[in-house]
Coordinates of C-alpha atoms and ligand atoms in Angstrom, one line a residue:
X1 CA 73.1 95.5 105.3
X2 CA 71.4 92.4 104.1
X3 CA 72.8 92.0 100.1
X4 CA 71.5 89.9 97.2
X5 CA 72.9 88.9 93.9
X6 CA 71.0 87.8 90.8
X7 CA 72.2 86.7 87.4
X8 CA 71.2 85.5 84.1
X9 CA 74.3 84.9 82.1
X10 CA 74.3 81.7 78.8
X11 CA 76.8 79.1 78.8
X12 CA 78.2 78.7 74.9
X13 CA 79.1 75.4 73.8
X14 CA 81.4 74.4 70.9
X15 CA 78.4 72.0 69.8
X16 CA 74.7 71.8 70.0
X17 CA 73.8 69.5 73.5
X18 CA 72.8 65.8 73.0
X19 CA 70.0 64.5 75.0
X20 CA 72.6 62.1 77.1
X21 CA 74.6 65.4 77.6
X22 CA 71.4 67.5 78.7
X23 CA 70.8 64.9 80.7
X24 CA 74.3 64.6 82.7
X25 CA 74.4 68.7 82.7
X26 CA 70.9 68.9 84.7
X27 CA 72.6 66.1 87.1
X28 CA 75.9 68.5 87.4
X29 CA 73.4 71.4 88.2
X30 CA 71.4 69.0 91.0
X31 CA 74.4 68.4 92.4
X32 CA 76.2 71.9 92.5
X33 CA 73.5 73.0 94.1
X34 CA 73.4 70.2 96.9
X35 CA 77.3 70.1 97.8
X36 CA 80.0 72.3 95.5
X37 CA 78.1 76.0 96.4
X38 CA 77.5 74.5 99.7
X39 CA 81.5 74.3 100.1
X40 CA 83.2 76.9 102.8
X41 CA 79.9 78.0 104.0
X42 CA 79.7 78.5 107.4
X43 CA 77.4 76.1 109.7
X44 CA 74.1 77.9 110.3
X45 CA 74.0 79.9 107.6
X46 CA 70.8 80.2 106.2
X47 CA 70.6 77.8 102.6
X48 CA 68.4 81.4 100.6
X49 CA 71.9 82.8 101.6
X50 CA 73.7 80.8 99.3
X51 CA 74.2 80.5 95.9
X52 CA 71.9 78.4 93.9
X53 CA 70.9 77.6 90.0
X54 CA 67.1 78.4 89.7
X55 CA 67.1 78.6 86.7
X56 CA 68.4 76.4 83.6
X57 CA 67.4 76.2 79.8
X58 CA 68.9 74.2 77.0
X59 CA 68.5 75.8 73.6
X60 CA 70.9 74.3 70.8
X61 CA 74.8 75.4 72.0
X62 CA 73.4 77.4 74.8
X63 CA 72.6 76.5 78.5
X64 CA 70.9 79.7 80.1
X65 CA 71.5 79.7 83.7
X66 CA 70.0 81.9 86.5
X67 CA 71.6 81.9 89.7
X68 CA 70.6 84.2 92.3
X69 CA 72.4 84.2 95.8
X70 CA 73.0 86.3 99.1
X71 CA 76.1 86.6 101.0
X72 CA 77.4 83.8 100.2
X73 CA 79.2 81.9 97.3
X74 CA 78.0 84.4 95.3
X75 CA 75.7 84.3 92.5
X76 CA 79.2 84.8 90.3
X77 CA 81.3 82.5 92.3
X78 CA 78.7 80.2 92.0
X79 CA 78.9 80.5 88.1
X80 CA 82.3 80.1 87.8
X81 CA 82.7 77.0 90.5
X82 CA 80.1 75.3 88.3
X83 CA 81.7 76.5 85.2
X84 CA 85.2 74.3 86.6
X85 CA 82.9 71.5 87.2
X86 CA 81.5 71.0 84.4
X87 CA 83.8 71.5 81.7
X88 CA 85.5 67.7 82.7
X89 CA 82.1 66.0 82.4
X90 CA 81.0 67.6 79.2
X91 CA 84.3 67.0 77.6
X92 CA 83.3 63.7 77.4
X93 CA 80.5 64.4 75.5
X94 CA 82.6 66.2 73.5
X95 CA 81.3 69.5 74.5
X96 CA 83.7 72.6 75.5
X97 CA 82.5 76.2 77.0
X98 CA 83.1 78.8 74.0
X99 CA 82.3 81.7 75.9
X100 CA 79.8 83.0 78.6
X101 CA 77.8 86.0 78.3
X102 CA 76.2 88.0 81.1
X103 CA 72.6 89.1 80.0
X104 CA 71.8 90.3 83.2
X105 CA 73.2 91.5 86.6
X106 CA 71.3 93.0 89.6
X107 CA 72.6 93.5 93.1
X108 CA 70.2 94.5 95.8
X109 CA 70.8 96.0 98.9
X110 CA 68.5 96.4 102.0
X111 CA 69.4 98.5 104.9
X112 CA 69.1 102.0 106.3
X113 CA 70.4 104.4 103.5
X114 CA 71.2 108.1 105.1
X115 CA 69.4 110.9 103.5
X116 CA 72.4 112.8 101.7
X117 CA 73.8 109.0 100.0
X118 CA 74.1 109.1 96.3
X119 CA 74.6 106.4 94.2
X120 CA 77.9 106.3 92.6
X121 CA 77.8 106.5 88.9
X122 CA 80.0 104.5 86.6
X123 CA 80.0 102.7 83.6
X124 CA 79.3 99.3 85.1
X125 CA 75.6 100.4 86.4
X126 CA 73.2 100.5 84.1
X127 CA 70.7 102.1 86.4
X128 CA 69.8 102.1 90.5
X129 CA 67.0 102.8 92.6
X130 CA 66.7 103.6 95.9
X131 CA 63.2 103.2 97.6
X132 CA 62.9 103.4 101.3
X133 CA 65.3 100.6 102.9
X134 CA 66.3 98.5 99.4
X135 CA 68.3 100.2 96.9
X136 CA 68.3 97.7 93.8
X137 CA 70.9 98.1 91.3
X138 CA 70.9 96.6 87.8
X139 CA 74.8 96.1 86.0
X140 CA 76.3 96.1 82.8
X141 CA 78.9 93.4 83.2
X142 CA 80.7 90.9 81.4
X143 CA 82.2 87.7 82.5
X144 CA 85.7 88.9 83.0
X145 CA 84.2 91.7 85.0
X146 CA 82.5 89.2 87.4
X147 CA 86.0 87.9 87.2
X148 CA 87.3 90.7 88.6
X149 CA 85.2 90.5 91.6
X150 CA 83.3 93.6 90.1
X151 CA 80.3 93.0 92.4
X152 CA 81.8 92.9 95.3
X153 CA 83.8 96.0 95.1
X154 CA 80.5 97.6 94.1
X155 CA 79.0 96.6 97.7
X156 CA 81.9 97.5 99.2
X157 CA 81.8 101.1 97.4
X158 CA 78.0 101.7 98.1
X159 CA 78.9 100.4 102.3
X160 CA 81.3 103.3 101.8
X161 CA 79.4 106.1 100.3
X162 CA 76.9 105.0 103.2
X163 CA 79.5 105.9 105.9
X164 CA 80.4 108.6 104.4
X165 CA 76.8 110.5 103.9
X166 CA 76.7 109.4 108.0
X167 CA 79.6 111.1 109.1
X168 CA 79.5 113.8 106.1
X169 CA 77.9 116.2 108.8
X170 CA 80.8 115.6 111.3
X171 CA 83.4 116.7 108.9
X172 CA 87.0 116.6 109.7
X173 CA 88.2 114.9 113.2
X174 CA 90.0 117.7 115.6
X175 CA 90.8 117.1 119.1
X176 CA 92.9 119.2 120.8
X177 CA 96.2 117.5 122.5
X178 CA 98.5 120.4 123.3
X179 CA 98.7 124.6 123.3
X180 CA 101.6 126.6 124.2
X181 CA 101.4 129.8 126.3
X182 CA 101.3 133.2 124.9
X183 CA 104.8 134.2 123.0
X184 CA 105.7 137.4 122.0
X185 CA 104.2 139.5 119.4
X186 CA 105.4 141.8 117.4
X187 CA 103.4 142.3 114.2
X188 CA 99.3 142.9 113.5
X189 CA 99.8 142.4 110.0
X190 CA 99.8 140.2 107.0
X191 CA 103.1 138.3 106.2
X192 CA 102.7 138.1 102.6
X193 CA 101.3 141.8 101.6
X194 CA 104.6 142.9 103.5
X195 CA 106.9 140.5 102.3
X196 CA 105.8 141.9 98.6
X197 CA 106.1 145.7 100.1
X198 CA 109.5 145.0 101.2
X199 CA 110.3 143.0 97.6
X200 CA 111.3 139.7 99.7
X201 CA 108.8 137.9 97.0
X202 CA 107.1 138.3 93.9
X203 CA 104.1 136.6 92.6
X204 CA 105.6 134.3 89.9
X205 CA 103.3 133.6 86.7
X206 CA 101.4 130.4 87.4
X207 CA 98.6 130.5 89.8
X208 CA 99.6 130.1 93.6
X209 CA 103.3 130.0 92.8
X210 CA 106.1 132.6 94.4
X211 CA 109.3 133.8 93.4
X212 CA 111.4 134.1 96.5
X213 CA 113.7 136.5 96.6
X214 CA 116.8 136.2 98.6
X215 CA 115.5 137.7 101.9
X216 CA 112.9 135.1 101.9
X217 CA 115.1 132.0 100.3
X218 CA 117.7 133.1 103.5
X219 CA 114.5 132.6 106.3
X220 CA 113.3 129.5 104.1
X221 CA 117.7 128.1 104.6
X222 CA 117.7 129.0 108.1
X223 CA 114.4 126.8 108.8
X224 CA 116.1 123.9 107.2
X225 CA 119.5 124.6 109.0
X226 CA 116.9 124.6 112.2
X227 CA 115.6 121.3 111.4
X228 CA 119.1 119.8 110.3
X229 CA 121.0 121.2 113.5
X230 CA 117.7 120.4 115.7
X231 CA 115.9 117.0 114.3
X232 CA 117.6 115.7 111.7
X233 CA 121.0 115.0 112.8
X234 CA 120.7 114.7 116.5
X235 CA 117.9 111.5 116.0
X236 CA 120.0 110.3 112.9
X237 CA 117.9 111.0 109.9
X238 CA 119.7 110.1 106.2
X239 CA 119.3 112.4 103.2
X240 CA 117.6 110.6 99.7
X241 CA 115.6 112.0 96.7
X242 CA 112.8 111.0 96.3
X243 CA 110.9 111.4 92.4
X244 CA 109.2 114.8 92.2
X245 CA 106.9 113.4 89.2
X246 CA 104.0 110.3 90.0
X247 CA 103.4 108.0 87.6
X248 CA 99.6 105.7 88.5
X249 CA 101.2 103.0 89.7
X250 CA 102.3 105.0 93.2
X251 CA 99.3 106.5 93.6
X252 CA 97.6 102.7 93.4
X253 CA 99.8 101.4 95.8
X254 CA 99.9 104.9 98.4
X255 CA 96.1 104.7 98.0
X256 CA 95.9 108.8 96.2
X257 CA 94.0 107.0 93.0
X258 CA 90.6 106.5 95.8
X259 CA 89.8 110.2 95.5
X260 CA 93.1 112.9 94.6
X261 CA 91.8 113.6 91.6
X262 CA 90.8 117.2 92.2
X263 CA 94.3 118.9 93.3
X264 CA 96.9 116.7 91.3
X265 CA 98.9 118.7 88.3
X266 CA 98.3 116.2 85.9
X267 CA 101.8 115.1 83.8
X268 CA 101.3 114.3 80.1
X269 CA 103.8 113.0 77.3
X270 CA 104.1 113.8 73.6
X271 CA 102.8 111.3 71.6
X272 CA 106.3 111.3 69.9
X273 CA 109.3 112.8 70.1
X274 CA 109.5 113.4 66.1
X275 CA 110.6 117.3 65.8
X276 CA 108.5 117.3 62.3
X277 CA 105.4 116.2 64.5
X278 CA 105.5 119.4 66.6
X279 CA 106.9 121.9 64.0
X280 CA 103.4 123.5 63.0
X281 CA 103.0 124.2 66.7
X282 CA 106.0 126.3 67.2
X283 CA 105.3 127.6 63.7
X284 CA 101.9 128.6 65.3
X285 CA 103.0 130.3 68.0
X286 CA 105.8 132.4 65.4
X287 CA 102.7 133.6 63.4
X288 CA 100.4 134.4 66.0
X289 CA 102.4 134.6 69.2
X290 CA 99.9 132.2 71.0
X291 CA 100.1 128.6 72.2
X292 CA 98.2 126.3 70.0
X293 CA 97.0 124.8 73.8
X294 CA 93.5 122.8 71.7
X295 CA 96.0 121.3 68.9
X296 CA 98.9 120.4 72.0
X297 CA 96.2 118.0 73.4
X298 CA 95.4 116.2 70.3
X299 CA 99.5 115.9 70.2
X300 CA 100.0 114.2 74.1
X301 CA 99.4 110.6 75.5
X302 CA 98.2 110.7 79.6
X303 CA 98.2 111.9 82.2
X304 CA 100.8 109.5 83.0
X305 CA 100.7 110.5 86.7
X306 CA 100.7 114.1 88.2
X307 CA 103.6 115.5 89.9
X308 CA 104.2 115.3 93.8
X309 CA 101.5 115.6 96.2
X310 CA 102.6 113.8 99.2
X311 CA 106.3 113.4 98.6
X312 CA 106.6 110.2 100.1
X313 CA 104.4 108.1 98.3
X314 CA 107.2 108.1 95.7
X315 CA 110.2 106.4 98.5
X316 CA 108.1 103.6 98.7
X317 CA 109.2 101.6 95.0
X318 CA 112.8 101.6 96.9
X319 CA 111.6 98.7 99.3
X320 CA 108.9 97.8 96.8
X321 CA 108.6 93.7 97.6
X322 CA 112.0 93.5 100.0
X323 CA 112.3 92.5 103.3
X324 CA 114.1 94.5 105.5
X325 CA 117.1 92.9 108.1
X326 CA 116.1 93.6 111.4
X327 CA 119.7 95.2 112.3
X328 CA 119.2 97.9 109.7
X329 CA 115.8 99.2 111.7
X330 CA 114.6 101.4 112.0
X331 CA 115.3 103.2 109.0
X332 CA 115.1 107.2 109.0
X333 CA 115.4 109.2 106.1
X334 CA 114.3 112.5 104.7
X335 CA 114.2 113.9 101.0
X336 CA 114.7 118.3 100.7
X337 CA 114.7 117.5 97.0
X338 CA 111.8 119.1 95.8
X339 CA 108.9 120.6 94.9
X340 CA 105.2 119.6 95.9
X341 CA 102.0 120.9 93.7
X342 CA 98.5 120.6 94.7
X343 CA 95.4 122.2 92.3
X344 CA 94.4 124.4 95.9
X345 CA 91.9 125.9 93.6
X346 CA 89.7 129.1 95.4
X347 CA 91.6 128.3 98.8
X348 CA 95.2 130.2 97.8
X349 CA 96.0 132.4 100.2
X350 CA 99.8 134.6 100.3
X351 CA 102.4 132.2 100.7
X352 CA 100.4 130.0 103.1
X353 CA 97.8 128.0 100.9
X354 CA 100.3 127.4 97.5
X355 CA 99.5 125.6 94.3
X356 CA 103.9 124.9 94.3
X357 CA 105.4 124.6 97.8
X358 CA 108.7 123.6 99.6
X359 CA 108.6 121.0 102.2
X360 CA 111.3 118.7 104.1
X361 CA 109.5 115.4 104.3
X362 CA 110.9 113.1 107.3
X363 CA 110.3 108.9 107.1
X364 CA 110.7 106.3 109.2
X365 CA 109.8 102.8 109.5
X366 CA 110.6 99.7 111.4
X367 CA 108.4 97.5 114.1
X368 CA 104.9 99.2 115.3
X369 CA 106.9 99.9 118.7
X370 CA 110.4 101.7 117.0
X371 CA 108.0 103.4 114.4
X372 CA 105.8 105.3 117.3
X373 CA 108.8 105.8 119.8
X374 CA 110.6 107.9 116.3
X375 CA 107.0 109.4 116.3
X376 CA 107.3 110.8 119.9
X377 CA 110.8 111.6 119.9
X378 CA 110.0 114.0 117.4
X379 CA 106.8 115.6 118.3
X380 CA 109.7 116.2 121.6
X381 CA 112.2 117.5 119.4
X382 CA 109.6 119.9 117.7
X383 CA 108.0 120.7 120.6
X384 CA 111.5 122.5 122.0
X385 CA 111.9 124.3 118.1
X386 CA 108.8 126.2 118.1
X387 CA 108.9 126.8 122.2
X388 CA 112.6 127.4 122.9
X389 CA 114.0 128.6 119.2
X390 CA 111.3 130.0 117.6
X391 CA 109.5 130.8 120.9
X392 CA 106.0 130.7 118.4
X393 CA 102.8 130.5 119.8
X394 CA 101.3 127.4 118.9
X395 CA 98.8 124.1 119.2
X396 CA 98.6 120.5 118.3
X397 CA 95.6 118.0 117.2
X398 CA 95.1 114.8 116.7
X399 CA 93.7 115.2 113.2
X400 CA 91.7 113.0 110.4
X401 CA 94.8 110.9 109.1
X402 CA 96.0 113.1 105.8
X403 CA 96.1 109.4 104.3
X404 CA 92.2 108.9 104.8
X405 CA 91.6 113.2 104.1
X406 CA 93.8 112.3 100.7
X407 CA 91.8 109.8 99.7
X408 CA 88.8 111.3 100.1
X409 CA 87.9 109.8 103.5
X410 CA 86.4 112.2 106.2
X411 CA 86.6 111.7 109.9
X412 CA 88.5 108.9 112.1
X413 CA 88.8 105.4 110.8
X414 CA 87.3 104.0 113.7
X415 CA 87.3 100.2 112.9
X416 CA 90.9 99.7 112.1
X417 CA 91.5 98.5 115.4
X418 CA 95.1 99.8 115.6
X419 CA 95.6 100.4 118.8
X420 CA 94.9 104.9 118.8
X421 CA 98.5 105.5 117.5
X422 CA 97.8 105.5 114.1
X423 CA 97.1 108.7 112.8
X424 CA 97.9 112.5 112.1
X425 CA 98.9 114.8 114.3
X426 CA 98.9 118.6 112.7
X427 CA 100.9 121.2 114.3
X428 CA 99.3 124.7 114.1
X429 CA 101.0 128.5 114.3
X430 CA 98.7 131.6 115.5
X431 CA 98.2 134.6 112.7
X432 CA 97.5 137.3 114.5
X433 CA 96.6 139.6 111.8
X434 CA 93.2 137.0 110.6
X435 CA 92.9 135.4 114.4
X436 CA 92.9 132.3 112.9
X437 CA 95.3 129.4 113.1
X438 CA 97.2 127.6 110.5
X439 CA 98.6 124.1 110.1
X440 CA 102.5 124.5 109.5
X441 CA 103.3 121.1 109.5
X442 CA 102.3 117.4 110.4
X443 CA 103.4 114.1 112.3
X444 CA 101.4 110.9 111.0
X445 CA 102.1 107.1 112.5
X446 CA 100.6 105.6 109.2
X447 CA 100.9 102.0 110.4
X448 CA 101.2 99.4 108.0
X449 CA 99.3 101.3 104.7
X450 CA 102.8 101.5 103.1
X451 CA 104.2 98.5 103.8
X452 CA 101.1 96.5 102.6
X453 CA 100.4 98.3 99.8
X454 CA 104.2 98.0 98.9
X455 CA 104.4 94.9 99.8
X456 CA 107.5 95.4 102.0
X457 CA 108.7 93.2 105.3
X458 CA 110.3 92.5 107.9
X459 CA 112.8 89.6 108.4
X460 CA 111.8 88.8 112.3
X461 CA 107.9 88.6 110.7
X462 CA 107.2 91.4 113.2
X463 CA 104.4 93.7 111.0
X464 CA 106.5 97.0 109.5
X465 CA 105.2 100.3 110.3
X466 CA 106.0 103.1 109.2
X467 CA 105.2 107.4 109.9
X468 CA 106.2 110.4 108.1
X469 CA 106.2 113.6 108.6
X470 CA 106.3 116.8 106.6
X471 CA 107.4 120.3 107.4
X472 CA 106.5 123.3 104.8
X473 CA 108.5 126.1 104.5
X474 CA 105.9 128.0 103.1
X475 CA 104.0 127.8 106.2
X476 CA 106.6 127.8 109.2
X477 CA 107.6 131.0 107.5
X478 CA 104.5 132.7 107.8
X479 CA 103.3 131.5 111.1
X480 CA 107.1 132.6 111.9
X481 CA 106.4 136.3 110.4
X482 CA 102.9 136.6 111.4
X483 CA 103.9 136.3 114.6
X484 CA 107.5 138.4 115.0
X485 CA 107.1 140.8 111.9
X486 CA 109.9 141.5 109.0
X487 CA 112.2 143.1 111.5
X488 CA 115.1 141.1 112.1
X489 CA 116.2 142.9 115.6
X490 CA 112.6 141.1 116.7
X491 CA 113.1 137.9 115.9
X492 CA 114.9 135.6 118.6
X493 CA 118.6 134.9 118.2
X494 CA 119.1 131.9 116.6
X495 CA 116.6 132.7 113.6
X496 CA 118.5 135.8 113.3
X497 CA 121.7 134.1 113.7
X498 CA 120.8 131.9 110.9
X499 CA 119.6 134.6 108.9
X500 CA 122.4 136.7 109.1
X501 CA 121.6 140.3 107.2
X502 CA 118.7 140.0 104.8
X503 CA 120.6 140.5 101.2
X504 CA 119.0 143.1 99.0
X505 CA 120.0 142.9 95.4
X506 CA 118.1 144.2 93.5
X507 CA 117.4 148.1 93.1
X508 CA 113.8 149.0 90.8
X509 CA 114.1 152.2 89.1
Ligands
LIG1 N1 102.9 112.9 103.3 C1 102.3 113.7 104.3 C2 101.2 114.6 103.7 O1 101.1 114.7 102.5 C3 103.3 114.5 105.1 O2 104.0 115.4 104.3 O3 100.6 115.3 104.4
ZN2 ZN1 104.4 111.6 104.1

């Protein structure tokens, strides 16, 4: 992708220019041109690559510059390196920079767009065009948003739209890496319609949220006993809670702001806490028995944040900017504490695709080496769960990373360079009763993402990985009854054991 940067901006000076300072000013702009954009430019590079003033007019306070560049020292580098240089000389003449506006800003970009690209639209482009191999693009920018490298994240957004209309068509990454034999069976039908008939669970009155009763809150206790007895406590794994609500700031850092917009339940605050503010609203709802919802939004600040999505995003501030002795690695943890919530819009499904579910989320971190060997030793200690214990029948994939799916990212990141380990591994349960097969929970080797954006290290200056892993309740338990039915006399001994009787306490008349 060959890229070119133009800009007209004018240079504001506290006075109107004397000849002698005109004259010194068109020297400065000889000589940026010549040596200071030249600066850090690699040998060989091409001089129309590189920055350059084309362009200057002197009109009372005002110096109107044009500089247009291509890869490198940017049209807007190159206007802020000259601005440096030449506020020393023109002090002299007693002339300071007030304040530079941007007229004008228009990025161009030649290469080979795919058919399905779209140019993003945000408030910084005025307007783009796309015609055949140059897509030209004209900005709405001022100087502290060339400041803030603006420009450059623009390129890098458009290089990314561009890989993602290439491998759009692919969709997600799947590759088979494991599939147990055949188990037994012993139900044809759907968990959830006969987890309602027997009353183990009752729709509760938000959308894809369940009430479990205590037949199902028993199975859901047993699981985590299974994972305690089996995973947690055998490879040493230390409880914490982890925040269940996510302010912006984690979701910069984890990476969620790129693209989780559609599925977060967004969190808002009152604009004050003043009970005389709110008391027409609960006045409202005495006199009409409805929620003033309309006059509530005028009344709230936000969203702050949303609440939890990915449950460990929120660990993270813990080691936010520490580094870690090497004796206490690797660290393994897991948080129980909580709720997660994701917008699933049309895709709810019974108990297995929920706005509100329950999931144990495992962490680890340490070295690249101790990070992937916790990895394996518990895709080991899974594997004997779901073949010995819970004899299921089952598969695993190597899958898109849920980071990169999270964010909005499709397909494998194939130029990290991170050795293969990185990356998601989705464990998946048989439903007999739709023939289809469902993702019950997930090991991920996420490499140095949280780390970096945490800013977190490690004393030997050996680069900190870290993986997670998260196992829904939700879903073990319906792979579990899809599979082996209601009936407790069919389900293998140690679930039962677990179990125990299913209580029944209620009685509907
Ligand atoms: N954090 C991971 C995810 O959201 C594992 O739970 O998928
Ligand atoms: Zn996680």
């Amino acid at each position: 992708m060959q890229v070119r940067f133009r800009l007209d901006a004018e240079l504001r000076f506290s006075a109107p220019f004397s000849q002698e300072a005109e004259e010194s000013c068109r020297a400065l702009i000889d000589e940026a041109n010549r040596v200071l954009f030249m600066k850090g430019v690699p040998k060989g590079v091409d001089r129309s690559e590189v920055g350059q003033i084309t362009r200057s007019e002197f009109s009372g306070n005002t110096l109107t510059l044009t500089v247009e560049s291509g890869a490198y020292t940017r049209a807007h580098d190159a206007l802020f390196r000259f601005r440096k240089q030449v506020a020393p000389s023109l002090g002299k003449h007693r002339l300071g920079i007030r304040e530079i506006v941007v007229t004008d800003y228009s990025i161009e970009l030649e290469g080979a767009f795919p058919e399905n690209f779209r140019t993003p639209e945000l408030p910084f482009i005025k307007k783009a065009v796309l015609s055949g191999r140059v897509l030209s693009v004209d900005l709405a920018v001022s100087a502290s948003d060339l400041e803030n490298r603006i420009p450059d994240r623009l390129v890098r957004l458009f290089e990314e739209k561009i890989e993602a209309a290439e491998y759009g068509g692919k969709g997600e990454h799947w590759e088979l890496i494991y599939e147990s034999g055949a188990k037994a069976r012993h139900f044809e039908g759907d968990p959830t319609a006969e987890m309602i008939q027997r009353g183990w669970i009752k729709h509760a009155l938000s959308r894809g949220q369940w009430i479990h009763g205590p037949q199902s809150t028993q199975l859901f206790r047993a699981f985590e006993q299974i994972v305690v007895d089996e995973i947690i406590k055998p490879m040493g794994f230390t409880e914490m809670i982890f925040p269940k609500l996510v302010p912006w700031e984690v979701w910069m850092k984890s990476g969620h702001t790129k693209g989780v917009y559609p599925e977060i339940y967004y969190v808002c605050t009152p604009k004050t806490r003043d009970a005389a503010y709110w008391e027409d609203i609960g006045d409202y709802f005495k006199v009409t028995g409805e929620v003033w919802v309309d006059e509530i939004r005028n009344r709230i600040d936000g969203p702050i944040g949303g609440l939890c999505y990915a449950q460990c995003p929120s660990f993270w501030p813990f080691l936010q900017g520490e580094t870690l002795a090497n004796d206490c690695l690797p660290i393994r943890i897991f948080d129980r504490s909580g709720t997660s919530h994701r917008y699933e819009s049309g895709g709810i499904h019974g108990i297995e695709r929920v706005d509100e579910f329950h999931r144990i989320e495992i962490l680890w971190l340490g070295t690249a080496e101790q990070t992937v060997e916790t990895a394996d030793r518990l895709h080991d200690a899974y594997t004997h769960v779901f073949e010995d214990l819970l004899e299921l029948e089952w598969r695993c994939a190597k899958v898109t990373p849920w980071f990169m799916a999270q964010e909005g990212m499709i397909g494998p990141d194939n130029g990290c360079g991170c050795g293969g380990r990185i990356g998601t591994t989705d464990y998946e349960a048989l439903l007999p009763y739709s023939n289809s097969w469902l993702e019950f929970q997930n090991v991920s080797i996420n490499g140095d993402k949280y780390p970096k954006g945490f800013n977190v290290k490690i004393q030997s200056g050996a680069d900190c990985w870290s993986g997670c892993s998260g196992i829904g309740l939700e879903r073990w338990t319906a792979a579990f009854l899809a599979q082996k039915g209601l009936d407790i006399g069919n389900w293998p001994d140690i679930v039962a054991k677990k179990v125990g009787e299913p209580k029944n306490l209620f009685k509907f008349l």
